[in-house]
Amino acid sequence: MRIVDIIQKKREKEILTDEEIRFLLENYQAGEVPDYQIASFLMAVYFNGMTTEELKVFTGTMIDSGETIDFPGVEKFLIDKHSTGGVGDKTTIALAPIFGALGMGTAKLSGKGLGHTGGTIDKFESIKGFKFSNSKEELIKIVNETGTGLMGQADTIVPLDKKLYALRDVTATVSSIPLIASSIMSKKLAVHADAIILDVKVGSGAFMKDLTEARKLAQTMYDLGKAFDRNIVCMLTNMDEPLGNAVGNSLEIVEAVETLKGNGPEDFTYLVEVLGAQALILKGDVKTLEEGIGRVKEVIENGEALKMLKKFIKGSGGNPDICDDYSLLNIAAETFEFNVDERGYIKHIDAEKIGKAAMMLGAGRATKDDIIDHSVGLIMHKKVGDQFEAGEALLTLYHQNNMRDEILETLRGAFVFSEEKVEKIPTILDMIG
């Protein structure tokens, strides 16, 4: 078997055998195949795609390149909720305690953020003294107690993905739907979960800007999950404006807590309710979305979800009193109100530019070595469809005396206004499965 023949076969849109796919990837991981040949193969996939069966073998070989993780001793029905990422996406902070209050759990590996704002780990580390589980044993213990278990990403999980992604990054093949799907799903499938919920963000603040392409990705990941006999659902959700109102690590902790108190922004609250309901459907506890949303609202209203968050924070070395006293969080004292000298309606918000403004304040990382300032960020006061008056604040910036003209210029470019009333954007655009 020759690598060049496999490349040619894919170039000619022929279907590869299981043995050919494994031979290609296993020899690449072993260092027997040069980058230039794999780059050629990736470009062939970019143009010609892969069948579900090809992608199953491709993804399975990726999984087999490293260790897989299960959680013996976990007594909960485990949900792995994965988001493709966006501006103001603090969903796990509010959703995981809801899972716990509903008798379910989430045990997952989470990374630090690179880009607009921090990842889930960065947000929780806004809480003084907070430490994530350092071992599988610690994670299992805290999942059983609180329903929530999060650990940092392990390099031993799907190491081949890291090697392939580095090559995709420099060969203009990152945006290949099958390669994105395999990259995401290989990591999901390598870590045990009883059900997987994928939240595919769509819009200016997301990796997937176009709904049609995002739907293709969601369908591909759904088909791949089913090929591995996994219980899975995919949702496409709006990221043409920030999710909720808060962007920035400590500020997002506050918003997530307020959501568990029943005071969250409408779009974020609805997303959390639907995700929680979908988990209950996958578990088999309810049959309809309406019934599931009712169960989620119940654990918010009776305080059980907030109680679970407090237990998780305490069990992780943090002070649970932050849920009742936000002054215990590090939030920047300096504020700046951003407004415009006209009146009208918000027609469009470029969420990516909002995220970049927050990153320039220090809320995110431009490189992996950057240090995040947990205290800074912004609060949106107006979203798409909202009316505003001249001089009324569209958002408030929280900063450490580092306001710059480029930040304000970025924000000015983030908004499009209209004199006519504008319809609000649905939070959930589509569901698959």
Short mmCIF file of C-alpha atoms in Angstrom, two decimals, residues 103 132 142 201 232 259 360:
data_model
loop_
_atom_site.label_atom_id
_atom_site.label_comp_id
_atom_site.label_asym_id
_atom_site.label_seq_id
_atom_site.Cartn_x
_atom_site.Cartn_y
_atom_site.Cartn_z
CA GLY A 103 -30.07 14.19 39.07
CA PHE A 132 -10.20 22.32 39.16
CA ILE A 142 -17.14 16.01 43.00
CA LYS A 201 -22.83 28.74 17.30
CA ILE A 232 -26.73 12.85 20.62
CA THR A 259 -29.65 33.26 35.84
CA MET A 360 -8.24 44.54 24.20
#
